[in-house]
C-alpha positions as a printed NumPy array, in Angstrom:
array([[-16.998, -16.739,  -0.087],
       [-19.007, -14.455,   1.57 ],
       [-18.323, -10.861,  -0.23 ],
       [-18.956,  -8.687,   2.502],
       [-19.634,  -9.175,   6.722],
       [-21.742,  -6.801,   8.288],
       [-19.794,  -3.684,   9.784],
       [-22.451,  -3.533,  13.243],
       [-21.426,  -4.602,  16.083],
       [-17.796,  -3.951,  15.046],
       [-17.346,  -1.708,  18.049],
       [-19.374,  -3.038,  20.251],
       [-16.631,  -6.591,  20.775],
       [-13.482,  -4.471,  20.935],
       [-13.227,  -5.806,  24.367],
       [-13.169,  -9.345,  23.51 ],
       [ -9.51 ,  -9.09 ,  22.405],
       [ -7.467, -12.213,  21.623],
       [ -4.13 , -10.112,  21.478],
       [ -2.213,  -9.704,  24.508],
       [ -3.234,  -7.859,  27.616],
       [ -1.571,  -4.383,  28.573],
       [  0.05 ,  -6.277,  31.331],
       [  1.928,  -8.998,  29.078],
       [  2.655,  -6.821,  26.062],
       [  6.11 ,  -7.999,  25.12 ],
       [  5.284, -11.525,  26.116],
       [  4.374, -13.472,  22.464],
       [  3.89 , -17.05 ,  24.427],
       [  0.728, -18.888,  22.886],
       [  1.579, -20.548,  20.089],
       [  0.384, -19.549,  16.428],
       [ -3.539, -19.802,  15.718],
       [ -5.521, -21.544,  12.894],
       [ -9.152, -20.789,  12.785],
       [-10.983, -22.109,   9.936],
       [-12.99 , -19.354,   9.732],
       [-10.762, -16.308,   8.913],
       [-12.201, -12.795,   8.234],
       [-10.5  , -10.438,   5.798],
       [-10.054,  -7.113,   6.269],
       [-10.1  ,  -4.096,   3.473],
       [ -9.805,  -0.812,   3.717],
       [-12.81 ,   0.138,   1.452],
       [-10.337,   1.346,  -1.612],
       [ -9.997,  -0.188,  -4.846],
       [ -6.443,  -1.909,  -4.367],
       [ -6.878,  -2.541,  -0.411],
       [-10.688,  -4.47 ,  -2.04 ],
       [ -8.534,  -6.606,  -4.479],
       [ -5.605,  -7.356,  -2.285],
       [ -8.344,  -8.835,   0.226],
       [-10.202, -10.577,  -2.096],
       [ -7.433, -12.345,  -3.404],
       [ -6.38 , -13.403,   0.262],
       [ -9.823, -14.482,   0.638],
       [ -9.725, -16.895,  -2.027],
       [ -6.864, -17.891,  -1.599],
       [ -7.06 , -18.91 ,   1.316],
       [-10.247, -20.736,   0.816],
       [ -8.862, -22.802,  -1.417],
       [ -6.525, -23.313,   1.323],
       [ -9.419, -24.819,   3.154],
       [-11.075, -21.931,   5.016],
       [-13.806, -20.418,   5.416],
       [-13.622, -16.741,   4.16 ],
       [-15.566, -13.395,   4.629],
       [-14.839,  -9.976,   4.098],
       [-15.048,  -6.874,   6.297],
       [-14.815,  -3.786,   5.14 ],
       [-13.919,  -0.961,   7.936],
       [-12.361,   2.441,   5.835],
       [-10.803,   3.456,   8.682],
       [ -6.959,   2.369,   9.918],
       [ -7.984,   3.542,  13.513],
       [-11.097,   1.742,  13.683],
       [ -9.605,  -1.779,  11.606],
       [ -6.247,  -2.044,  13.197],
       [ -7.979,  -2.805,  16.904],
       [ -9.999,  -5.047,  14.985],
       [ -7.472,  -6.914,  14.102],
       [ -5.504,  -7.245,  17.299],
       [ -8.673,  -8.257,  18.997],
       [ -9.472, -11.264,  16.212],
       [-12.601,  -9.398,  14.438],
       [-10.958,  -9.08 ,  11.609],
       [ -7.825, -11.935,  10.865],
       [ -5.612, -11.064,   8.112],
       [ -5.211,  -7.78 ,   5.765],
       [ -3.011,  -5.943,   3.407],
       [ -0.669,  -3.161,   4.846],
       [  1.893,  -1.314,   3.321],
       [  5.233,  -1.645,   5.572],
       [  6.387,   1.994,   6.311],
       [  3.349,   3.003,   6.479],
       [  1.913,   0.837,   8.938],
       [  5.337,   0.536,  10.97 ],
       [  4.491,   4.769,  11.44 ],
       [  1.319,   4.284,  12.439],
       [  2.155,   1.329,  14.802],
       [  5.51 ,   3.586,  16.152],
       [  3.324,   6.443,  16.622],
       [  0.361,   4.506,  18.776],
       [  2.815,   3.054,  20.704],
       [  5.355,   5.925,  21.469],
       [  3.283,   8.927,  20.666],
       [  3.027,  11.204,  17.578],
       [  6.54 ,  12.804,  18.257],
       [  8.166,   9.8  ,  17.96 ],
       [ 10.968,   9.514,  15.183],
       [ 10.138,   7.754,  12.172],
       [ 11.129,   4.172,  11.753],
       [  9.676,   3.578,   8.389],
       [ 12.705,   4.439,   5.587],
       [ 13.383,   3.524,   2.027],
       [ 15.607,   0.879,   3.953],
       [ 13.053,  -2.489,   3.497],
       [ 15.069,  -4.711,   5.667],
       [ 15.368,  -1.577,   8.541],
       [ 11.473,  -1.1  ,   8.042],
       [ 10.281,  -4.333,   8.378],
       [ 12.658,  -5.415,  11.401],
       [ 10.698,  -2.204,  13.053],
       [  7.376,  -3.282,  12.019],
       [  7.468,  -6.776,  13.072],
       [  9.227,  -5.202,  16.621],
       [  5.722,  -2.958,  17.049],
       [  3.46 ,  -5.923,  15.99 ],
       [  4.578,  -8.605,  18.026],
       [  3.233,  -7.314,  21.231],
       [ -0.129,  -6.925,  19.821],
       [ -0.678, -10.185,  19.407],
       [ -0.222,  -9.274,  15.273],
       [  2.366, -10.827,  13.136],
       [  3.677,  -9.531,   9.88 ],
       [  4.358, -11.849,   6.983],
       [  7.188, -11.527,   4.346],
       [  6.747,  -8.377,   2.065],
       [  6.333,  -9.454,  -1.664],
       [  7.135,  -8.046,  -4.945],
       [  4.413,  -5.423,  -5.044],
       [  4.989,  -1.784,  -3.688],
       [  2.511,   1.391,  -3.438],
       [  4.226,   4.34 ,  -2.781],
       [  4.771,   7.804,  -3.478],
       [  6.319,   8.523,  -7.323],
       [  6.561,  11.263,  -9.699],
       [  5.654,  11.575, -13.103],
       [  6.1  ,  14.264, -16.288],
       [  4.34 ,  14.365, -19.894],
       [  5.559,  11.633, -22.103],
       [  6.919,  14.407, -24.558],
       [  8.444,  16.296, -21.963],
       [ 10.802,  12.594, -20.715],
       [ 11.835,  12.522, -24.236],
       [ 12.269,  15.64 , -25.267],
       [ 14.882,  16.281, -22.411],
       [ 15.721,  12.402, -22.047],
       [ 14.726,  11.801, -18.649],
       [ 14.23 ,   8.13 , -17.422],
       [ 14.623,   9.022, -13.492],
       [ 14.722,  11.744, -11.043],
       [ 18.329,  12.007, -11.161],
       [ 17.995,  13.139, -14.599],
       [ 15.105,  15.519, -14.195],
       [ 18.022,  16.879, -11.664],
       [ 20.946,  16.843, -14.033],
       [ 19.113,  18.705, -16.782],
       [ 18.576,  22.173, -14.502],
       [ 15.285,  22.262, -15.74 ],
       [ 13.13 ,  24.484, -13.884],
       [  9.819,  22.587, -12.273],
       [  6.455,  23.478, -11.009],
       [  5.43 ,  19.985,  -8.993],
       [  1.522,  19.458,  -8.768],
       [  0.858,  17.617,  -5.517],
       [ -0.883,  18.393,  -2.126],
       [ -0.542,  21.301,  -0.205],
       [  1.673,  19.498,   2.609],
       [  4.044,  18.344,   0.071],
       [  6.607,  21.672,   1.009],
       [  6.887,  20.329,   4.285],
       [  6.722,  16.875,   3.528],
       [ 10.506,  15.444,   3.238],
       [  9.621,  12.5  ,   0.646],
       [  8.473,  15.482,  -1.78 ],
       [  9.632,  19.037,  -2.251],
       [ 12.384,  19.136,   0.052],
       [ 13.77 ,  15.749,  -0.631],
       [ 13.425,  16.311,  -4.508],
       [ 15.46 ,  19.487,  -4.069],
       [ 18.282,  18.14 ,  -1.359],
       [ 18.536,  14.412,  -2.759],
       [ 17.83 ,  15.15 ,  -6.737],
       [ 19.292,  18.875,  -6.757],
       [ 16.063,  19.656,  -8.838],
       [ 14.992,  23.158,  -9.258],
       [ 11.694,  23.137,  -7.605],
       [ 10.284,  26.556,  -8.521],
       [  6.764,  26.328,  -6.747],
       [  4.292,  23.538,  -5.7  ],
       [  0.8  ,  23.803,  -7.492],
       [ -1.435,  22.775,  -5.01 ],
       [ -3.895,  20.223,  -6.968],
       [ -3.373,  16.835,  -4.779],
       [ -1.938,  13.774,  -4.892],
       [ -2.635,  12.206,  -8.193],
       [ -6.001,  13.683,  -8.878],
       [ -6.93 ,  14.463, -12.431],
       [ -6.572,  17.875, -11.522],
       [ -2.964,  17.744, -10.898],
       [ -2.787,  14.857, -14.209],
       [ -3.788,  17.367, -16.506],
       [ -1.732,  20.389, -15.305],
       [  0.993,  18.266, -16.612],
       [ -0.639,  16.923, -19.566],
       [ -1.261,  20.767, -20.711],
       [  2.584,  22.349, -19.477],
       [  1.157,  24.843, -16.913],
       [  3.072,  21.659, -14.707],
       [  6.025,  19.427, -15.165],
       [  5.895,  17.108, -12.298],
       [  3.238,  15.8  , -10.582],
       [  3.036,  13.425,  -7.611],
       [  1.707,   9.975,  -7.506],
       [  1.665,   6.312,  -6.664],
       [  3.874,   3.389,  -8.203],
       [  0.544,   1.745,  -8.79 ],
       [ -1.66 ,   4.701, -10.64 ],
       [ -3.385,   3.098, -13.252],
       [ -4.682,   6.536, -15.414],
       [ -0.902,   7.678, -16.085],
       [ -1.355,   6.711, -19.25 ],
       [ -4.217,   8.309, -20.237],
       [ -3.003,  11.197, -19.411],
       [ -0.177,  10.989, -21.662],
       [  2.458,  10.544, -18.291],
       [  5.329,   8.721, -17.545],
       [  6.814,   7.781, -13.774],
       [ 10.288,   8.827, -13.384],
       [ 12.204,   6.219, -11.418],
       [ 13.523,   6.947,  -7.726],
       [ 16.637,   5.449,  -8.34 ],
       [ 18.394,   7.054,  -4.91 ],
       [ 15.552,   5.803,  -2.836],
       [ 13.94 ,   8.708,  -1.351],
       [ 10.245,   7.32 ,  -1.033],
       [  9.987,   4.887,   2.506],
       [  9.636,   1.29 ,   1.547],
       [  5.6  ,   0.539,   1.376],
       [  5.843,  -2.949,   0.283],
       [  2.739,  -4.36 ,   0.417],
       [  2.629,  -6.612,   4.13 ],
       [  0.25 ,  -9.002,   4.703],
       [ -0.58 ,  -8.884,   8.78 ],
       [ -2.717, -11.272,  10.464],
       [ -3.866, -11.815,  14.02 ],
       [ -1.602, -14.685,  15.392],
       [ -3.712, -16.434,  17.87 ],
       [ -6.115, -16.911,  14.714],
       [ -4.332, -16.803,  11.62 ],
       [ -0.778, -16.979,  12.593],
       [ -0.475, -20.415,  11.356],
       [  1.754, -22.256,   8.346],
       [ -1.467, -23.015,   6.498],
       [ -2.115, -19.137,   6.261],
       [  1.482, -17.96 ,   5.626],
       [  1.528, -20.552,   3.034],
       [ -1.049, -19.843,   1.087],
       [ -0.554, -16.027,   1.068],
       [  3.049, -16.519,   0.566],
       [  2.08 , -17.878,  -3.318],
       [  0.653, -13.903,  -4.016],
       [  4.156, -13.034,  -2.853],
       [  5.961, -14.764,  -5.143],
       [  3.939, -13.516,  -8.351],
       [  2.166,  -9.979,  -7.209],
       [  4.053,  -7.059,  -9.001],
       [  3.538,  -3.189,  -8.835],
       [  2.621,  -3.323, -12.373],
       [  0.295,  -6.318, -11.939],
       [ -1.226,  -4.436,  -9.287],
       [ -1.916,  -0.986, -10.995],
       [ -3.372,  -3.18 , -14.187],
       [ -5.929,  -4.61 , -11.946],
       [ -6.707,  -0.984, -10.502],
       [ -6.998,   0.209, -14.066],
       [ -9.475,  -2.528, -14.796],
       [-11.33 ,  -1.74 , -11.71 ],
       [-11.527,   1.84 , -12.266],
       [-11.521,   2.483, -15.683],
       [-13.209,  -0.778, -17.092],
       [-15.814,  -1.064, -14.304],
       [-15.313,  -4.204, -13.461],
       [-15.777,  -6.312, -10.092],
       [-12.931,  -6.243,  -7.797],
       [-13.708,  -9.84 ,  -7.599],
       [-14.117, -10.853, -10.826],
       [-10.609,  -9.062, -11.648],
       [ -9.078, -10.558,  -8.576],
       [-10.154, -14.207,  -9.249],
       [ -8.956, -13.996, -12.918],
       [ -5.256, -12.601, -12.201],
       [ -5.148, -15.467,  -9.618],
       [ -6.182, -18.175, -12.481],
       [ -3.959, -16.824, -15.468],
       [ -0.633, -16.717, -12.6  ],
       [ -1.791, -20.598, -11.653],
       [ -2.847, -19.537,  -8.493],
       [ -6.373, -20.658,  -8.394],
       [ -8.161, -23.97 ,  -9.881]])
């Protein structure tokens, strides 16, 4: 496998699109694609690196031939992709149903991603087809938004979930990004669907170390993450669980251009990540990336061994 293609000429071949024409948009009549030659997209961050790389071999062991793109850039990667530069990548379904929903009907356009999975991905697959993209089955794994307080702090007021953070009528200064009073997944969805007493958002940013320690030290007592933060504990935190489902549902999605990669042989052998992949494997290879320094590859090609996947 090839670790990384070259990212020139990227923009010079957006015209040599495989997707379907502005004038048969709607129209999904060629039948699924198999290249043998499939190109991986990431999105340049440690989780989007090891979610490719693990497509990559497995679908070389598949029988294709694999390289690896990296373009950091959803506006940039996502034409890629419709116009068969890039074949397959790793999306996260709310997310990219948004950003799909938005393209298409403009940035006013109501949401369609929700915590609803089913709802989310019926939407997402709705926008893709027309592109010429099709969406695979979503697997175990999610990344998205979560909340977490000091390890003391969850026991000393026995809090397992948000709902009890809300219950106890404790008061709480959240540590997040500036956008997260506006934002209805954070401060105004913790206060109307949790009832908690949001006193003030410290403006640090989404899971930095910044906002980590401001909880570690008390000047916090929430601060906002991801489900797949691999530092939590180092910072002596805990996630609290969303058990009424405000965060949207960003499962992670494989996508992959149809007329090259829409075939069985693909589907099947990304399906078998699927069936394994958890949110806490995921954050454990993130941790190892991060924090232990190791190769994205190395990490990705030895979770794929220990679960069977690989030979």
């Amino acid at each position: 496998m090839r670790r990384r293609a070259a990212l020139a000429g990227l923009l010079l071949l957006t015209g040599c699109a495989s997707g379907p024409s502005l004038e048969t948009q709607g129209e999904v009549t060629a039948p699924p694609g198999d290249s043998k030659q499939l190109t991986i997209g990431s999105a340049g961050f440690t989780e989007s690196d090891l979610l490719a790389t693990m497509y990559a071999l497995l679908l070389k062991q598949a029988g294709y031939k694999t390289s690896m793109l990296t373009v950091a850039n959803r506006e940039l990667y996502e034409p890629a992709l419709e116009s068969g530069q890039i074949d397959v990548v790793a999306e996260y379904a709310a997310t990219f149903a948004d950003w799909l929903n938005a393209k298409t009907n403009g940035a006013d356009a109501p949401a369609v991603g929700s915590p609803d999975l089913k709802a989310t991905m019926t939407a997402l697959r709705k926008l893709a087809a027309p592109r010429g993209l099709t969406v695979l089955d979503p697997g175990r794994a999610v990344d998205q938004n979560a909340f977490a307080v000091a390890g003391a702090y969850a026991r000393q007021h026995d809090l397992k979930t948000l709902s009890d953070l809300g219950r106890s009528g404790l008061e709480v200064r959240l540590a997040a990004g500036d956008e997260c009073v506006q934002r209805p997944y954070c401060e105004p969805g913790l206060k109307k669907t949790y009832r908690i007493d949001i006193t003030g958002v410290d403006p640090k940013g989404v899971g930095t170390t910044q906002a980590k320690r401001a909880v570690q030290n008390g000047q916090d007592q929430l601060v906002l993450t991801t489900t797949t933060d691999a530092t939590l504990d180092e910072f002596g935190l805990v996630l609290l669980a969303d058990d009424r489902h405000l965060q949207n549902a960003d499962y992670i999605v494989p996508v992959v251009n149809r007329s090259r990669a829409g075939s069985e042989g693909v589907t099947g052998a990304l399906d078998r990540l699927n069936d394994v992949l958890t949110t806490a494997d995921l954050a454990s290879m993130n941790e190892q990336v991060d924090n232990w320094r190791r190769l994205p590859e190395d990490v990705a090609r030895t979770y794929l061994k220990d679960k069977g996947l690989l030979k």
